[in-house]
PDB file of C-alpha atoms in Angstrom:
ATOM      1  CA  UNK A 209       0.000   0.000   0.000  1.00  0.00           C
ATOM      2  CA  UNK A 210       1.354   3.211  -1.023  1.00  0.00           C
ATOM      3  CA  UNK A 211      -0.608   5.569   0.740  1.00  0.00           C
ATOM      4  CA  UNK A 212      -2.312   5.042   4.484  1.00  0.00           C
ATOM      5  CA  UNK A 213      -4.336   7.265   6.909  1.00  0.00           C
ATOM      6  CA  UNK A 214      -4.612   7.609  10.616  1.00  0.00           C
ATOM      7  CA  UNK A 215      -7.149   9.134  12.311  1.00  0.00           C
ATOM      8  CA  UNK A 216      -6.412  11.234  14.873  1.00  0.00           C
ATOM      9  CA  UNK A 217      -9.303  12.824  16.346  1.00  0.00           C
ATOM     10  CA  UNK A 218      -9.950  16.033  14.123  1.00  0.00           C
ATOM     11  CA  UNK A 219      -6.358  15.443  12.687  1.00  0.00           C
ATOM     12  CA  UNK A 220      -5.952  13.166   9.739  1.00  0.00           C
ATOM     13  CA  UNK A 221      -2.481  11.835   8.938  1.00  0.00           C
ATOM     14  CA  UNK A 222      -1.867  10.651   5.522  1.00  0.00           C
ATOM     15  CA  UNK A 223       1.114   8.325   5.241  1.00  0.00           C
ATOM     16  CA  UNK A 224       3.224   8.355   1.900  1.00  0.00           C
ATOM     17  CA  UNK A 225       4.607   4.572   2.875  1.00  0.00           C
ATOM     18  CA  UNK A 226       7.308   4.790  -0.536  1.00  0.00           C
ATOM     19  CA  UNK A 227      10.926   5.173  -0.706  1.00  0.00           C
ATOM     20  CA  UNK A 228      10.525   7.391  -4.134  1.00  0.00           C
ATOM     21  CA  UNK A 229       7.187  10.075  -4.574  1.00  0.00           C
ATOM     22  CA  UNK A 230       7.501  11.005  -7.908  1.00  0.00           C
ATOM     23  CA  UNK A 231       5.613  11.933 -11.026  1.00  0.00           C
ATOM     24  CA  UNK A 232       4.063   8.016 -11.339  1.00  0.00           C
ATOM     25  CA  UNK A 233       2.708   8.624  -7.319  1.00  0.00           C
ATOM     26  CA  UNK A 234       2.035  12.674  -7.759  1.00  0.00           C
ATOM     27  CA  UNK A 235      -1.722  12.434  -9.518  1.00  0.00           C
ATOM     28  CA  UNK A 236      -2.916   9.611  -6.965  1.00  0.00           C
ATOM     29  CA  UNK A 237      -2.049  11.282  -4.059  1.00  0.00           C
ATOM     30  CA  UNK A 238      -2.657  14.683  -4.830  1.00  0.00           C
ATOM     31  CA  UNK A 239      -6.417  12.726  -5.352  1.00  0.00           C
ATOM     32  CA  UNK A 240      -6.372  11.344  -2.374  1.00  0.00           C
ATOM     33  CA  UNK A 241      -5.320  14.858  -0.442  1.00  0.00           C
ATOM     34  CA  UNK A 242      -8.109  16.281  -2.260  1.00  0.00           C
ATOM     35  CA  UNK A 243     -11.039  14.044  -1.413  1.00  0.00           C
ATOM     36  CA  UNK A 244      -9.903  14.437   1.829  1.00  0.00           C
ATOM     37  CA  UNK A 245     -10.432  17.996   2.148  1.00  0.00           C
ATOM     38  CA  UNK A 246     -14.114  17.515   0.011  1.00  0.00           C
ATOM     39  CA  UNK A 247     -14.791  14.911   2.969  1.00  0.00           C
ATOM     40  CA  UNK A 248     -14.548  17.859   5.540  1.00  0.00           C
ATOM     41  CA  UNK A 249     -11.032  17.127   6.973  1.00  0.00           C
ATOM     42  CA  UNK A 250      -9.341  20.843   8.038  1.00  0.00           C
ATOM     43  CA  UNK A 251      -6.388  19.531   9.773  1.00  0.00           C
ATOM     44  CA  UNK A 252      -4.023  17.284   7.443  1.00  0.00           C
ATOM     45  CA  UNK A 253      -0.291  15.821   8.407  1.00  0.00           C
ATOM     46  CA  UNK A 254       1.419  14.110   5.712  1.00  0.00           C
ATOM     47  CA  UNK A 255       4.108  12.142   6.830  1.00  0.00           C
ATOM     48  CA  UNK A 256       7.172  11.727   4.618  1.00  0.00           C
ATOM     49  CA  UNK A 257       9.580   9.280   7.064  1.00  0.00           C
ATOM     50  CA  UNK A 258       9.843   6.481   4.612  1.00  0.00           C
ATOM     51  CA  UNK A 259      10.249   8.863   1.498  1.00  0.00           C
ATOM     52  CA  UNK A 260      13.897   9.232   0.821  1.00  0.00           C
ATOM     53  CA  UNK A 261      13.288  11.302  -2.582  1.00  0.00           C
ATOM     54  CA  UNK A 262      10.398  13.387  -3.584  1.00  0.00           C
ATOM     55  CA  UNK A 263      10.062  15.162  -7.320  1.00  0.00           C
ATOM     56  CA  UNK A 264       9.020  18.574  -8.313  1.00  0.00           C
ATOM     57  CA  UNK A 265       5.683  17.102  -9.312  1.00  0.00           C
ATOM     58  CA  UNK A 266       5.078  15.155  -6.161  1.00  0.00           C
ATOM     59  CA  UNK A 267       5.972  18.678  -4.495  1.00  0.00           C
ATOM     60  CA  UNK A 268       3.380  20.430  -6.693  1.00  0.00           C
ATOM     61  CA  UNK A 269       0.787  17.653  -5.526  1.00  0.00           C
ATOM     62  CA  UNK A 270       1.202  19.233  -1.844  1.00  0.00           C
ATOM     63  CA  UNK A 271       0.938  22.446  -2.945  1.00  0.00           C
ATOM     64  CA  UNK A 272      -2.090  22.463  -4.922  1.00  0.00           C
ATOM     65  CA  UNK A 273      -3.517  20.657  -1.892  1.00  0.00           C
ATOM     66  CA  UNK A 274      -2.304  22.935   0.902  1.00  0.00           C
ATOM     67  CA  UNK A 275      -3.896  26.129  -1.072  1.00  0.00           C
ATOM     68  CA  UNK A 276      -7.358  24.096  -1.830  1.00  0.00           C
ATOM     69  CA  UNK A 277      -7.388  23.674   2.380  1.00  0.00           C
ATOM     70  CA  UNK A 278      -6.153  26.558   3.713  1.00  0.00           C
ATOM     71  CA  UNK A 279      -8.962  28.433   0.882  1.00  0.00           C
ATOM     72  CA  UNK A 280     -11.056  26.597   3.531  1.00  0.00           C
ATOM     73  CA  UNK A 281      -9.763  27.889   6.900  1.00  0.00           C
ATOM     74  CA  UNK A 282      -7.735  24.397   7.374  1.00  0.00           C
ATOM     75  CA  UNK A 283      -4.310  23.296   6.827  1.00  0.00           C
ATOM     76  CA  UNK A 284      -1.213  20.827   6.051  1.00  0.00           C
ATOM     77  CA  UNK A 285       1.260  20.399   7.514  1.00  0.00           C
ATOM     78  CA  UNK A 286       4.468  18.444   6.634  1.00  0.00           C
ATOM     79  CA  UNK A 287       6.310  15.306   9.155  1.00  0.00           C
ATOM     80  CA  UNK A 288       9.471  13.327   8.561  1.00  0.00           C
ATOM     81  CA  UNK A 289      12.115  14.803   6.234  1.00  0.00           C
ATOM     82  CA  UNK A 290      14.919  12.346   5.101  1.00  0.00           C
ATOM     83  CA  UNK A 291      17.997  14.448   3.799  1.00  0.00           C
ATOM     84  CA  UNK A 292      17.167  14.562   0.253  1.00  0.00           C
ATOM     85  CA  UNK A 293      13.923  15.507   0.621  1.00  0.00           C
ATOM     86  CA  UNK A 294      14.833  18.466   2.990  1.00  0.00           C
ATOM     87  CA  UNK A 295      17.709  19.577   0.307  1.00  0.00           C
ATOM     88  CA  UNK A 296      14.394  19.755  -2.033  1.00  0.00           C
ATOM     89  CA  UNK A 297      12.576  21.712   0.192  1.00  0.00           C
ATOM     90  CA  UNK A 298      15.438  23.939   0.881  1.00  0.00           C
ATOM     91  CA  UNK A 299      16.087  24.433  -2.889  1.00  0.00           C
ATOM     92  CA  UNK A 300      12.707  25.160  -4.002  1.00  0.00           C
ATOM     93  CA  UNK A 301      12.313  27.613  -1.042  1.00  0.00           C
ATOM     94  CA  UNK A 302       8.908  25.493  -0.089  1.00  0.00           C
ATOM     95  CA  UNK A 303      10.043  25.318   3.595  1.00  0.00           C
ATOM     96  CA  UNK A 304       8.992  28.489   3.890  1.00  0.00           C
ATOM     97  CA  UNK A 305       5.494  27.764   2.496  1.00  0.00           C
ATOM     98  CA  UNK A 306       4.719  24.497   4.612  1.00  0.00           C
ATOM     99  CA  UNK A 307       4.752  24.125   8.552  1.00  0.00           C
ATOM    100  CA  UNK A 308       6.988  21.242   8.964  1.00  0.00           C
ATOM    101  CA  UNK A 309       8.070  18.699  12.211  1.00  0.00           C
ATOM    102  CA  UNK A 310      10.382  16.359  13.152  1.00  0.00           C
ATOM    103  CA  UNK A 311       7.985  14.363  14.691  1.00  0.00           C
ATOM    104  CA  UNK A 312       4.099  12.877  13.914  1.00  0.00           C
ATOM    105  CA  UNK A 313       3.122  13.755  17.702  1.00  0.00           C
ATOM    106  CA  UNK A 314       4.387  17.235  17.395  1.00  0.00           C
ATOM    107  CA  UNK A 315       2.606  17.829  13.984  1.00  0.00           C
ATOM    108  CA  UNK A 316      -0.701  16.555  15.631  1.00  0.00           C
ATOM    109  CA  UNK A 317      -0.303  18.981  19.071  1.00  0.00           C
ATOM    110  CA  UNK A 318       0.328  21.753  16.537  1.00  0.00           C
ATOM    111  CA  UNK A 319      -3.400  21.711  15.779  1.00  0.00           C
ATOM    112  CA  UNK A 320      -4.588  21.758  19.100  1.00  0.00           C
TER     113      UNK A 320
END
């Protein structure tokens, strides 16, 4: 399975359980984000610990879902950076656009 959730009260996590998101993985989950957000979730984590490598078009996937919730008064937040995947977000500037943890527990007692 590719993609999990976990239900944490009002916080959903969505798990990206793959070593590589790229632009094969982008479209699925960027559906997945956003039937989320049309099934009323406002508070989304998406964990990234397995993900060793993430593409520009698995990137864009998060965006276009963190505008679509925060347009709604919710938000995304980001969990679990490997080192490649921070040097991405560091590159592209994106840290800067996404609230992002260390830890699952700490993205979850951010919404609270």
């Amino acid at each position: 399975m590719d993609f999990f959730q976990e239900e944490h009260g009002v916080v959903l996590v969505e798990v990206v359980n793959i070593t590589r998101a790229t632009l094969k993985e982008a479209e699925e989950f960027k559906q997945i984000l956003l039937k989320d957000i049309e099934s009323g979730w406002r508070k989304i984590v998406v964990d990234l610990t397995d993900c060793e490598f993430i593409d520009s078009t698995f990137l864009g996937s998060l965006v276009v879902s963190l505008k679509r919730i925060t347009g709604l008064g919710g938000d995304l937040k980001l969990v679990g950076f490997q080192p490649t995947v921070n040097m991405m977000f560091q590159l592209t500037r994106m840290y800067r656009v996404f609230e992002t943890f260390s830890s699952k527990e700490e993205a979850i007692k951010s919404f609270v």
